Every structure is written in C-alpha cells, then in structure tokens.
Amino acid sequence: MEATQGQGSFSSSTSSSDEEWNWEEHQWRERMSKLSHDRKVKLEARDQMSALAGFKEAQHRQAALDAELDSFRQHYERGHNNDFSWTGVEDCSTSGRHSGLESSFDARTLAAWRKHEARHSPFHLYMYMQRFAIFEARAQKLLTAANIPWPPDEARILAALVALGSQACSDAPAASPQAASQAHHGTVLGARADILAEYRRAYRVATLRWHPDKWQHVTGALQLPNHEKAAVLARVHRICQNINEQWAAAQLNFS
C-alpha cells in the first residue's frame, strides 16, 4: 500500500513537471513568435526606408541630369548653334537682287534640304550629350553613323544653302515700296556681290559643319567601330573637298 502511495506521488510530480515544461515551452514559443514578428516588421521597415531613400536619390539624380542637360543645351546654343545653323540671307531688303536662286531646285529637293537643315542642331546637341554620358544616364538610345545628317547632294551644298536663304526671304513679309525700289535700283550693280556674300556665309557654315578635325571628335563621341569610323571620315573629307571646290567656283562666277 505504501508502494501504491509512492507511485501516486511520483505520477503527480511528473504531471506537474510536464505542465510546467509545457507552459515554459509555450512561453518560449510566444517569445520566439514575437521576436520573429518584430524582426519581420523591422525588415519591412528597413526595406521601405531603403526604397524611399532610393526613390529620393533617383529624384535628385534625375534633377541633376535635367539641370546638366539644360546647361549643355544653353552652352550649345550660345557657343555652337550659331556656328552650325544656317539662317539664310542676312538682309532680306536686298533679296530682290538675287531672288529666284531657289528656282534652280525643284520643290522636292528644297524640301529635302530643309529637312536636312532641321536635323543638324538636334544631332550636334545629342552628340554632345552622348559625349558626356548624359544619354547613358537617361537610358536613351545612343547615336550611330546612321543618325549623321548627310547632305542630300554633296555637289550642291553651298548652292542649296543660298537657295534656302533666298526662299526664306521670298516667304518673308513684303518689303515697303521704298525698300523694294531701292533693291530694284541696285540690282545691276549689287546682285553679284550680294550673291557672293551669301556664298561666303554658306561656305563658312558648311566648313564648320564638315571640317575633318571636328569629325574626329564626333566619331569618337559616337564610339563607332573602326571600319565605320574610317568610312565616315573618308566621306567627311570628300564633302569638305566638294565645299572648297564649290566656293572656288562661286568666286569665279560672282566676283
């Protein structure tokens, strides 16, 4: 009987120990669950803060790129656009002396030359952007040799520029009767000199555009393969020779 009582006491003690163990295990699991939850919350908070910091950094980077692009654009417009852009006849009040120069080109050809002129300023601006890695930062497609605005007719570059300038004056508002009379009076004496002056301006712009030394830098900015670079520079050299020959012919014809 004493043995039976001893066994009952042992069973009661064992049961009490199991309950304490189960309770402690439960408490431990709750603590682990809370720690896991807290850790998850902290990780989520850290990820959110990291994403916010990345977003702000991207905003600052984009703002810096936009400011840099504006700076390059202003620099280009101040220092380069005037060199490479063709504005045509300086004084439209004398355009009557050499109006009709555009008639040597048909409408389709003149349209092609106007399109060609419109491509020059954007090309040089984007080329500068690419040279200073702005294109890469803005994830824009890089320029290639296919983007180069080659002249529609290499043998008539100067004549086309002068014709475009003459057409621009033809499209401008009509001059006053007095100015028109003065222009007509000076036709015989001044026409050849005026035309030569326009050819001289066209020659300056064309030479700046197609000078081989400048295109050494352009091909470097475009990062062309060697065979493409050689082909581009050879064509530029040929265009430059054509421009010099056209200017020499203009001097003979209008001096």
XYZ file of N, CA and C in Angstrom:
765
model
N 0.839 -1.198 0.000
C 0.000 0.000 0.000
C 0.865 1.236 0.000
N 1.921 1.165 0.758
C 2.865 2.284 0.751
C 3.461 2.466 -0.642
N 3.693 1.346 -1.323
C 4.221 1.416 -2.700
C 3.238 2.108 -3.613
N 1.957 1.804 -3.423
C 0.924 2.431 -4.263
C 0.885 3.920 -4.032
N 0.999 4.329 -2.772
C 1.002 5.756 -2.472
C 2.228 6.436 -3.078
N 3.347 5.743 -3.040
C 4.572 6.312 -3.628
C 4.442 6.496 -5.117
N 3.812 5.525 -5.763
C 3.625 5.641 -7.218
C 2.709 6.816 -7.556
N 1.662 6.999 -6.721
C 0.741 8.122 -6.975
C 1.428 9.446 -6.804
N 2.276 9.535 -5.795
C 3.025 10.776 -5.575
C 3.968 11.053 -6.731
N 4.595 9.994 -7.247
C 5.529 10.163 -8.379
C 4.787 10.624 -9.636
N 3.616 10.025 -9.876
C 2.819 10.398 -11.057
C 2.377 11.845 -10.971
N 1.975 12.257 -9.780
C 1.539 13.646 -9.600
C 2.686 14.605 -9.833
N 3.853 14.237 -9.339
C 5.032 15.089 -9.525
C 5.419 15.178 -10.991
N 5.341 14.031 -11.661
C 5.687 14.011 -13.093
C 4.715 14.850 -13.900
N 3.440 14.742 -13.607
C 2.421 15.515 -14.316
C 2.626 17.004 -14.107
N 2.953 17.374 -12.871
C 3.195 18.792 -12.579
C 4.409 19.305 -13.341
N 5.429 18.486 -13.419
C 6.642 18.885 -14.156
C 6.346 19.047 -15.647
N 5.534 18.125 -16.179
C 5.175 18.214 -17.606
C 4.398 19.493 -17.896
N 3.480 19.818 -16.983
C 2.699 21.040 -17.177
C 3.593 22.270 -17.139
N 4.523 22.293 -16.198
C 5.455 23.422 -16.131
C 6.301 23.505 -17.402
N 6.744 22.349 -17.860
C 7.550 22.317 -19.086
C 6.746 22.814 -20.288
N 5.515 22.315 -20.392
C 4.658 22.748 -21.496
C 4.389 24.247 -21.435
N 4.199 24.761 -20.225
C 3.938 26.192 -20.081
C 5.164 27.007 -20.483
N 6.328 26.565 -20.034
C 7.566 27.261 -20.395
C 7.819 27.190 -21.903
N 7.536 25.992 -22.456
C 7.706 25.857 -23.911
C 6.754 26.787 -24.646
N 5.521 26.889 -24.154
C 4.542 27.790 -24.751
C 5.018 29.243 -24.670
N 5.532 29.605 -23.491
C 6.048 30.955 -23.318
C 7.227 31.216 -24.256
N 8.075 30.219 -24.360
C 9.243 30.372 -25.253
C 8.806 30.546 -26.703
N 7.820 29.739 -27.110
C 7.326 29.848 -28.488
C 6.687 31.220 -28.733
N 5.965 31.710 -27.751
C 5.364 33.035 -27.898
C 6.440 34.108 -28.029
N 7.472 33.966 -27.189
C 8.572 34.938 -27.284
C 9.252 34.867 -28.643
N 9.492 33.649 -29.136
C 10.111 33.480 -30.446
C 9.228 34.048 -31.556
N 7.916 33.801 -31.413
C 6.982 34.322 -32.409
C 6.991 35.845 -32.416
N 7.013 36.422 -31.205
C 7.054 37.884 -31.106
C 8.359 38.433 -31.674
N 9.459 37.753 -31.323
C 10.746 38.192 -31.865
C 10.767 38.091 -33.381
N 10.203 36.999 -33.905
C 10.148 36.818 -35.354
C 9.292 37.892 -36.005
N 8.158 38.189 -35.345
C 7.277 39.234 -35.874
C 7.967 40.593 -35.831
N 8.614 40.872 -34.700
C 9.330 42.152 -34.578
C 10.436 42.258 -35.625
N 11.127 41.144 -35.822
C 12.206 41.145 -36.817
C 11.644 41.367 -38.215
N 10.514 40.731 -38.503
C 9.881 40.909 -39.804
C 9.438 42.347 -40.005
N 8.859 42.927 -38.943
C 8.433 44.331 -39.016
C 9.633 45.238 -39.253
N 10.731 44.954 -38.540
C 11.934 45.771 -38.707
C 12.498 45.643 -40.118
N 12.493 44.412 -40.654
C 12.995 44.204 -42.013
C 12.129 44.930 -43.030
N 10.801 44.848 -42.841
C 9.893 45.547 -43.753
C 10.097 47.053 -43.661
N 10.263 47.541 -42.437
C 10.501 48.976 -42.255
C 11.817 49.386 -42.905
N 12.833 48.534 -42.731
C 14.129 48.839 -43.347
C 14.017 48.849 -44.866
N 13.283 47.871 -45.424
C 13.104 47.817 -46.876
C 12.361 49.048 -47.381
N 11.336 49.464 -46.629
C 10.581 50.644 -47.029
C 11.446 51.897 -46.975
N 12.248 52.012 -45.920
C 13.149 53.158 -45.810
C 14.183 53.139 -46.925
N 14.672 51.941 -47.247
C 15.649 51.817 -48.327
C 15.024 52.201 -49.663
N 13.775 51.747 -49.880
C 13.087 52.090 -51.127
C 12.842 53.587 -51.211
N 12.456 54.198 -50.082
C 12.227 55.639 -50.055
C 13.518 56.397 -50.320
N 14.604 55.931 -49.696
C 15.904 56.577 -49.925
C 16.323 56.439 -51.381
N 16.079 55.250 -51.965
C 16.404 55.047 -53.375
C 15.584 55.936 -54.276
N 14.300 56.096 -53.940
C 13.426 56.964 -54.732
C 13.897 58.413 -54.666
N 14.236 58.864 -53.438
C 14.719 60.236 -53.291
C 16.041 60.439 -54.028
N 16.904 59.426 -53.946
C 18.186 59.516 -54.651
C 17.966 59.587 -56.159
N 17.023 58.772 -56.655
C 16.710 58.796 -58.087
C 16.147 60.152 -58.486
N 15.312 60.736 -57.616
C 14.769 62.065 -57.891
C 15.886 63.098 -57.974
N 16.792 63.056 -57.005
C 17.917 64.005 -57.003
C 18.801 63.795 -58.236
N 19.033 62.527 -58.583
C 19.862 62.230 -59.746
C 19.196 62.728 -61.025
N 17.876 62.524 -61.127
C 17.156 62.989 -62.307
C 17.178 64.506 -62.391
N 16.992 65.158 -61.229
C 17.037 66.618 -61.211
C 18.417 67.118 -61.629
N 19.466 66.439 -61.157
C 20.828 66.825 -61.535
C 21.058 66.623 -63.027
N 20.529 65.508 -63.576
C 20.677 65.249 -65.009
C 19.925 66.284 -65.827
N 18.722 66.632 -65.371
C 17.947 67.638 -66.089
C 18.666 68.979 -66.075
N 19.225 69.332 -64.913
C 19.964 70.591 -64.819
C 21.198 70.562 -65.708
N 21.881 69.410 -65.728
C 23.073 69.277 -66.565
C 22.703 69.359 -68.038
N 21.590 68.722 -68.404
C 21.138 68.777 -69.790
C 20.794 70.201 -70.188
N 20.100 70.929 -69.312
C 19.778 72.325 -69.603
C 21.049 73.147 -69.760
N 22.037 72.861 -68.910
C 23.303 73.579 -69.001
C 23.993 73.302 -70.330
N 24.001 72.011 -70.743
C 24.609 71.668 -72.025
C 23.851 72.316 -73.171
N 22.527 72.323 -73.069
C 21.734 72.916 -74.141
C 22.028 74.404 -74.263
N 22.080 75.108 -73.126
C 22.374 76.536 -73.150
C 23.781 76.792 -73.675
N 24.727 75.965 -73.219
C 26.108 76.099 -73.703
C 26.164 75.883 -75.209
N 25.445 74.876 -75.663
C 25.442 74.571 -77.093
C 24.838 75.718 -77.887
N 23.694 76.215 -77.402
C 23.019 77.282 -78.131
C 23.849 78.552 -78.152
N 24.571 78.827 -77.044
C 25.411 80.032 -77.001
C 26.658 79.892 -77.864
N 27.306 78.734 -77.766
C 28.627 78.612 -78.365
C 28.721 77.856 -79.655
N 27.671 77.060 -79.999
C 27.817 76.189 -81.154
C 26.700 76.331 -82.178
N 25.510 76.593 -81.709
C 24.383 76.577 -82.633
C 24.556 77.590 -83.751
N 25.067 78.771 -83.403
C 25.248 79.793 -84.427
C 26.291 79.387 -85.460
N 27.239 78.568 -85.060
C 28.272 78.134 -85.997
C 27.738 77.129 -87.007
N 26.843 76.252 -86.567
C 26.412 75.151 -87.414
C 25.044 75.365 -88.055
N 24.339 76.428 -87.675
C 22.996 76.651 -88.209
C 23.046 77.654 -89.353
N 22.150 77.438 -90.288
C 22.078 78.324 -91.447
C 20.804 79.134 -91.357
N 20.938 80.462 -91.308
C 19.764 81.324 -91.199
C 19.441 82.021 -92.501
N 20.294 81.841 -93.507
C 19.976 82.412 -94.808
C 20.429 83.845 -94.968
N 19.771 84.554 -95.884
C 20.158 85.906 -96.260
C 20.134 86.825 -95.047
N 21.214 87.589 -94.859
C 21.304 88.471 -93.696
C 20.300 89.612 -93.791
N 20.120 90.160 -94.974
C 19.264 91.332 -95.137
C 18.259 91.053 -96.235
N 17.017 90.770 -95.850
C 16.007 90.435 -96.848
C 15.587 91.648 -97.670
N 15.965 92.855 -97.236
C 15.603 94.032 -98.022
C 16.320 94.042 -99.356
N 17.411 93.281 -99.482
C 18.137 93.214 -100.748
C 17.880 91.905 -101.471
N 16.922 91.121 -100.983
C 16.714 89.805 -101.581
C 16.234 89.896 -103.015
N 15.673 91.038 -103.402
C 15.237 91.180 -104.783
C 16.390 91.118 -105.758
N 17.600 91.422 -105.272
C 18.760 91.386 -106.152
C 19.092 89.964 -106.584
N 18.770 88.998 -105.717
C 19.107 87.628 -106.085
C 17.972 86.676 -105.747
N 16.726 87.162 -105.764
C 15.585 86.277 -105.569
C 15.498 85.331 -106.751
N 14.921 84.187 -106.535
C 14.794 83.205 -107.603
C 15.926 82.209 -107.635
N 16.925 82.365 -106.744
C 18.004 81.382 -106.710
C 17.470 79.999 -106.370
N 16.360 79.974 -105.588
C 15.795 78.685 -105.212
C 15.147 77.979 -106.389
N 14.913 78.720 -107.498
C 14.250 78.101 -108.650
C 15.140 77.060 -109.328
N 16.444 77.068 -109.007
C 17.328 76.053 -109.585
C 17.138 74.697 -108.906
N 16.317 74.659 -107.848
C 15.993 73.412 -107.150
C 14.488 73.180 -107.235
N 14.089 71.945 -107.516
C 12.651 71.669 -107.515
C 12.147 71.605 -106.073
N 10.824 71.592 -105.932
C 10.210 71.653 -104.601
C 10.631 70.473 -103.730
N 10.701 69.285 -104.335
C 11.070 68.106 -103.551
C 12.504 68.216 -103.036
N 13.398 68.728 -103.891
C 14.799 68.860 -103.477
C 14.947 69.882 -102.359
N 14.253 71.017 -102.502
C 14.310 72.028 -101.447
C 13.744 71.486 -100.133
N 12.679 70.689 -100.235
C 12.100 70.093 -99.026
C 13.107 69.162 -98.353
N 13.843 68.409 -99.162
C 14.865 67.510 -98.610
C 15.960 68.303 -97.906
N 16.344 69.435 -98.487
C 17.374 70.262 -97.861
C 16.859 70.920 -96.581
N 15.585 71.327 -96.573
C 15.023 71.895 -95.339
C 15.023 70.852 -94.222
N 14.653 69.622 -94.572
C 14.667 68.537 -93.583
C 16.092 68.289 -93.086
N 17.029 68.344 -94.015
C 18.439 68.166 -93.661
C 18.889 69.239 -92.675
N 18.513 70.495 -92.940
C 18.888 71.587 -92.041
C 18.284 71.401 -90.657
N 17.043 70.926 -90.623
C 16.355 70.762 -89.336
C 17.010 69.693 -88.471
N 17.750 68.774 -89.079
C 18.372 67.679 -88.327
C 19.713 68.067 -87.710
N 20.316 69.144 -88.189
C 21.679 69.451 -87.752
C 21.777 69.834 -86.281
N 20.958 70.795 -85.846
C 21.063 71.248 -84.458
C 20.789 70.132 -83.458
N 19.688 69.350 -83.621
C 19.476 68.238 -82.677
C 20.615 67.227 -82.687
N 21.157 66.929 -83.870
C 22.240 65.942 -83.929
C 23.437 66.394 -83.116
N 23.857 67.644 -83.289
C 25.036 68.123 -82.569
C 24.761 68.229 -81.070
N 23.546 68.615 -80.704
C 23.213 68.669 -79.284
C 23.257 67.277 -78.671
N 22.626 66.296 -79.333
C 22.600 64.933 -78.803
C 23.994 64.308 -78.813
N 24.809 64.707 -79.799
C 26.172 64.197 -79.840
C 26.951 64.676 -78.612
N 26.768 65.943 -78.222
C 27.418 66.447 -77.018
C 26.895 65.729 -75.781
N 25.592 65.464 -75.754
C 25.022 64.716 -74.627
C 25.661 63.339 -74.530
N 25.812 62.693 -75.673
C 26.398 61.352 -75.678
C 27.865 61.401 -75.275
N 28.558 62.434 -75.720
C 29.984 62.563 -75.410
C 30.215 62.640 -73.910
N 29.292 63.281 -73.202
C 29.454 63.431 -71.759
C 28.565 62.465 -70.974
N 28.183 61.367 -71.632
C 27.490 60.233 -70.985
C 26.110 60.583 -70.458
N 25.509 61.677 -70.929
C 24.155 62.003 -70.469
C 23.152 61.027 -71.065
N 23.408 60.581 -72.301
C 22.495 59.624 -72.928
C 22.421 58.345 -72.108
N 23.576 57.846 -71.671
C 23.596 56.597 -70.909
C 22.841 56.760 -69.595
N 23.050 57.896 -68.933
C 22.387 58.117 -67.653
C 20.875 58.219 -67.818
N 20.434 58.710 -68.958
C 18.992 58.854 -69.199
C 18.426 57.657 -69.954
N 19.244 56.625 -70.130
C 18.803 55.377 -70.778
C 18.216 55.639 -72.157
N 18.846 56.560 -72.916
C 18.388 56.851 -74.260
C 19.239 56.091 -75.274
N 18.645 55.849 -76.431
C 19.341 55.117 -77.478
C 20.521 55.939 -77.986
N 21.686 55.306 -78.049
C 22.886 56.023 -78.459
C 22.867 56.306 -79.953
N 23.500 57.426 -80.317
C 23.610 57.790 -81.728
C 24.590 56.858 -82.437
N 24.332 56.638 -83.718
C 25.224 55.829 -84.548
C 25.503 56.590 -85.833
N 26.268 55.963 -86.725
C 26.567 56.593 -88.013
C 25.296 56.837 -88.813
N 24.263 56.018 -88.584
C 23.002 56.180 -89.315
C 22.293 57.476 -88.950
N 22.635 58.079 -87.807
C 21.996 59.319 -87.377
C 22.674 60.563 -87.934
N 23.792 60.406 -88.600
C 24.508 61.568 -89.141
C 23.680 62.201 -90.261
N 23.426 63.504 -90.188
C 22.626 64.172 -91.227
C 23.473 64.501 -92.463
N 23.681 63.512 -93.307
C 24.468 63.724 -94.524
C 23.704 64.628 -95.492
N 24.409 65.460 -96.246
C 23.728 66.340 -97.205
C 23.064 65.537 -98.317
N 21.881 65.965 -98.782
C 21.189 65.248 -99.858
C 21.990 65.189 -101.157
N 22.764 66.250 -101.420
C 23.560 66.310 -102.651
C 24.889 66.982 -102.312
N 25.947 66.189 -102.236
C 27.240 66.727 -101.808
C 27.822 67.720 -102.807
N 27.386 67.661 -104.049
C 27.944 68.532 -105.081
C 27.295 69.916 -105.102
N 26.200 70.111 -104.333
C 25.490 71.397 -104.398
C 25.186 71.934 -103.001
N 26.065 71.721 -102.090
C 25.810 72.130 -100.710
C 25.659 73.642 -100.594
N 26.607 74.396 -101.121
C 26.561 75.852 -100.982
C 25.379 76.442 -101.737
N 25.136 75.950 -102.946
C 24.005 76.458 -103.722
C 22.692 76.202 -102.996
N 22.576 75.048 -102.352
C 21.344 74.727 -101.626
C 21.159 75.648 -100.428
N 22.233 75.920 -99.686
C 22.129 76.815 -98.539
C 21.720 78.218 -98.974
N 22.311 78.705 -100.048
C 21.958 80.030 -100.548
C 20.514 80.043 -101.032
N 20.088 78.978 -101.714
C 18.711 78.895 -102.203
C 17.719 78.886 -101.044
N 18.042 78.164 -99.976
C 17.158 78.146 -98.810
C 17.044 79.534 -98.192
N 18.165 80.256 -98.139
C 18.123 81.612 -97.617
C 17.305 82.523 -98.496
N 17.433 82.362 -99.801
C 16.661 83.172 -100.733
C 15.177 82.871 -100.602
N 14.830 81.590 -100.424
C 13.423 81.220 -100.266
C 12.863 81.772 -98.966
N 13.687 81.784 -97.913
C 13.231 82.333 -96.638
C 12.851 83.793 -96.790
N 13.614 84.515 -97.594
C 13.276 85.912 -97.829
C 12.041 86.034 -98.717
N 11.888 85.104 -99.655
C 10.705 85.130 -100.516
C 9.449 84.901 -99.701
N 9.568 84.094 -98.626
C 8.418 83.794 -97.773
C 8.179 84.862 -96.720
N 9.141 85.784 -96.559
C 9.006 86.820 -95.543
C 8.001 87.867 -96.005
N 7.473 88.704 -95.067
C 6.549 89.769 -95.453
C 7.183 90.689 -96.486
N 6.371 91.170 -97.374
C 6.865 92.018 -98.466
C 7.486 93.290 -97.909
N 8.552 93.752 -98.565
C 9.211 94.984 -98.151
C 8.357 96.178 -98.545
N 8.656 97.317 -97.949
C 7.924 98.533 -98.280
C 8.236 98.927 -99.720
N 7.346 99.686 -100.370
C 7.614 100.118 -101.756
C 8.955 100.829 -101.898
N 9.320 101.645 -100.897
C 10.591 102.365 -100.982
C 11.770 101.396 -100.954
N 11.703 100.401 -100.037
C 12.787 99.425 -99.950
C 12.850 98.590 -101.211
N 11.689 98.211 -101.739
C 11.661 97.419 -102.963
C 12.248 98.206 -104.122
N 11.963 99.510 -104.167
C 12.500 100.353 -105.235
C 14.017 100.450 -105.132
N 14.501 100.627 -103.899
C 15.950 100.703 -103.707
C 16.619 99.393 -104.096
N 15.988 98.267 -103.745
C 16.551 96.966 -104.093
C 16.603 96.798 -105.596
N 15.523 97.214 -106.288
C 15.498 97.071 -107.741
C 16.546 97.974 -108.388
N 16.711 99.186 -107.828
C 17.680 100.127 -108.387
C 19.098 99.571 -108.285
N 19.345 98.796 -107.232
C 20.696 98.272 -107.052
C 20.917 96.921 -107.686
N 19.944 96.429 -108.444
C 20.045 95.079 -108.988
C 21.297 94.889 -109.829
N 21.492 95.759 -110.789
C 22.592 95.574 -111.731
C 23.939 95.702 -111.035
N 24.044 96.699 -110.135
C 25.330 96.969 -109.509
C 25.667 95.989 -108.387
N 24.632 95.546 -107.656
C 24.929 94.795 -106.446
C 24.622 93.321 -106.460
N 23.956 92.817 -107.486
C 23.481 91.432 -107.446
C 24.620 90.442 -107.262
N 25.666 90.570 -108.049
C 26.754 89.591 -107.996
C 27.466 89.642 -106.647
N 27.667 90.848 -106.138
C 28.332 90.988 -104.837
C 27.470 90.399 -103.723
N 26.152 90.616 -103.811
C 25.255 90.075 -102.786
C 25.245 88.548 -102.811
N 25.189 87.997 -104.011
C 25.176 86.536 -104.128
C 26.484 85.958 -103.602
N 27.606 86.601 -103.943
C 28.902 86.117 -103.460
C 28.967 86.191 -101.936
N 28.387 87.249 -101.358
C 28.375 87.377 -99.896
C 27.589 86.231 -99.257
N 26.478 85.846 -99.899
C 25.695 84.722 -99.368
C 26.465 83.404 -99.505
N 27.172 83.257 -100.623
C 28.001 82.055 -100.784
C 29.114 82.018 -99.741
N 29.660 83.190 -99.417
C 30.720 83.242 -98.408
C 30.183 82.799 -97.048
N 29.000 83.266 -96.693
C 28.391 82.854 -95.427
C 28.065 81.363 -95.442
N 27.545 80.888 -96.561
C 27.235 79.456 -96.670
C 28.515 78.627 -96.570
N 29.583 79.122 -97.181
C 30.870 78.416 -97.132
C 31.373 78.321 -95.694
N 31.231 79.401 -94.933
C 31.693 79.393 -93.538
C 30.923 78.353 -92.727
N 29.599 78.355 -92.849
C 28.781 77.407 -92.083
C 29.096 75.972 -92.497
N 29.164 75.731 -93.808
C 29.414 74.369 -94.297
C 30.789 73.869 -93.869
N 31.782 74.756 -93.883
C 33.132 74.354 -93.481
C 33.178 73.988 -92.000
N 32.494 74.785 -91.177
C 32.447 74.472 -89.749
C 31.743 73.141 -89.494
N 30.713 72.886 -90.273
C 29.971 71.636 -90.089
C 30.801 70.414 -90.443
N 31.529 70.511 -91.547
C 32.136 69.314 -92.123
C 33.653 69.292 -92.044
N 34.227 70.106 -91.176
C 35.688 70.105 -91.062
C 36.156 68.756 -90.504
N 37.133 68.118 -91.153
C 37.587 66.788 -90.710
C 38.067 66.747 -89.262
N 38.732 67.823 -88.793
C 39.209 67.822 -87.406
C 38.050 67.708 -86.422
N 36.956 68.404 -86.712
C 35.791 68.332 -85.834
C 35.209 66.928 -85.830
N 35.208 66.300 -87.008
C 34.591 64.980 -87.106
C 35.439 63.879 -86.479
N 36.707 64.156 -86.248
C 37.498 63.222 -85.448
C 36.893 63.101 -84.049
N 36.477 64.238 -83.485
C 35.857 64.231 -82.158
C 34.454 63.635 -82.215
N 33.725 63.921 -83.300
C 32.362 63.387 -83.429
C 32.384 61.869 -83.470
N 33.268 61.311 -84.301
C 33.324 59.851 -84.408
C 33.771 59.225 -83.091
N 34.605 59.958 -82.339
C 34.988 59.458 -81.022
C 33.812 59.450 -80.066
N 32.980 60.504 -80.126
C 31.802 60.569 -79.261
C 30.784 59.501 -79.632
N 30.695 59.179 -80.931
C 29.742 58.159 -81.372
C 30.224 56.750 -81.057
N 31.507 56.612 -80.734
C 32.084 55.301 -80.400
C 31.823 54.281 -81.518
N 32.222 54.667 -82.724
C 31.992 53.807 -83.884
C 33.054 52.716 -83.976
N 32.697 51.579 -84.568
C 33.717 50.575 -84.892
C 34.727 51.174 -85.868
N 35.926 50.644 -85.898
C 36.993 51.225 -86.720
C 36.616 51.331 -88.189
N 35.940 50.292 -88.738
C 35.612 50.334 -90.161
C 34.570 51.419 -90.444
N 33.612 51.630 -89.525
C 32.617 52.690 -89.712
C 33.261 54.059 -89.545
N 34.145 54.180 -88.568
C 34.826 55.452 -88.343
C 35.617 55.851 -89.580
N 36.331 54.913 -90.182
C 37.116 55.206 -91.384
C 36.209 55.636 -92.531
N 35.068 54.971 -92.683
C 34.136 55.309 -93.763
C 33.540 56.696 -93.554
N 33.182 57.018 -92.309
C 32.615 58.335 -92.006
C 33.635 59.428 -92.281
N 34.867 59.251 -91.816
C 35.895 60.276 -92.009
C 36.248 60.441 -93.479
N 36.231 59.350 -94.241
C 36.503 59.446 -95.681
C 35.412 60.254 -96.370
N 34.170 60.020 -95.991
C 33.067 60.767 -96.605
C 33.112 62.231 -96.197
N 33.430 62.501 -94.945
C 33.556 63.882 -94.481
C 34.660 64.599 -95.251
N 35.786 63.922 -95.459
C 36.890 64.520 -96.213
C 36.445 64.851 -97.635
N 35.686 63.950 -98.244
C 35.193 64.192 -99.602
C 34.224 65.378 -99.631
N 33.353 65.465 -98.640
C 32.411 66.583 -98.569
C 33.159 67.896 -98.413
N 34.183 67.902 -97.564
C 34.969 69.117 -97.352
C 35.654 69.559 -98.647
N 36.167 68.610 -99.411
C 36.767 68.940 -100.708
C 35.725 69.530 -101.649
N 34.537 68.939 -101.672
C 33.464 69.465 -102.521
C 33.100 70.891 -102.136
N 33.043 71.162 -100.846
C 32.705 72.509 -100.381
C 33.755 73.511 -100.852
N 35.024 73.156 -100.734
C 36.093 74.054 -101.193
C 36.002 74.301 -102.693
N 35.703 73.250 -103.459
C 35.566 73.400 -104.910
C 34.359 74.271 -105.257
N 33.261 74.107 -104.529
C 32.071 74.916 -104.790
C 32.317 76.389 -104.464
N 33.059 76.658 -103.403
C 33.380 78.033 -103.051
C 34.293 78.652 -104.101
N 35.260 77.900 -104.587
C 36.142 78.411 -105.644
C 35.340 78.735 -106.898
N 34.385 77.881 -107.255
C 33.552 78.127 -108.436
C 32.680 79.359 -108.232
N 32.138 79.545 -107.028
C 31.304 80.718 -106.750
C 32.113 81.999 -106.878
N 33.362 81.969 -106.432
C 34.207 83.154 -106.558
C 34.454 83.498 -108.018
N 34.630 82.486 -108.845
C 34.820 82.733 -110.275
C 33.551 83.272 -110.920
N 32.402 82.741 -110.517
C 31.144 83.099 -111.172
C 30.587 84.444 -110.739
N 30.848 84.851 -109.489
C 30.164 86.041 -108.967
C 31.109 87.153 -108.535
N 32.401 87.021 -108.802
C 33.340 88.096 -108.458
C 33.314 89.167 -109.537
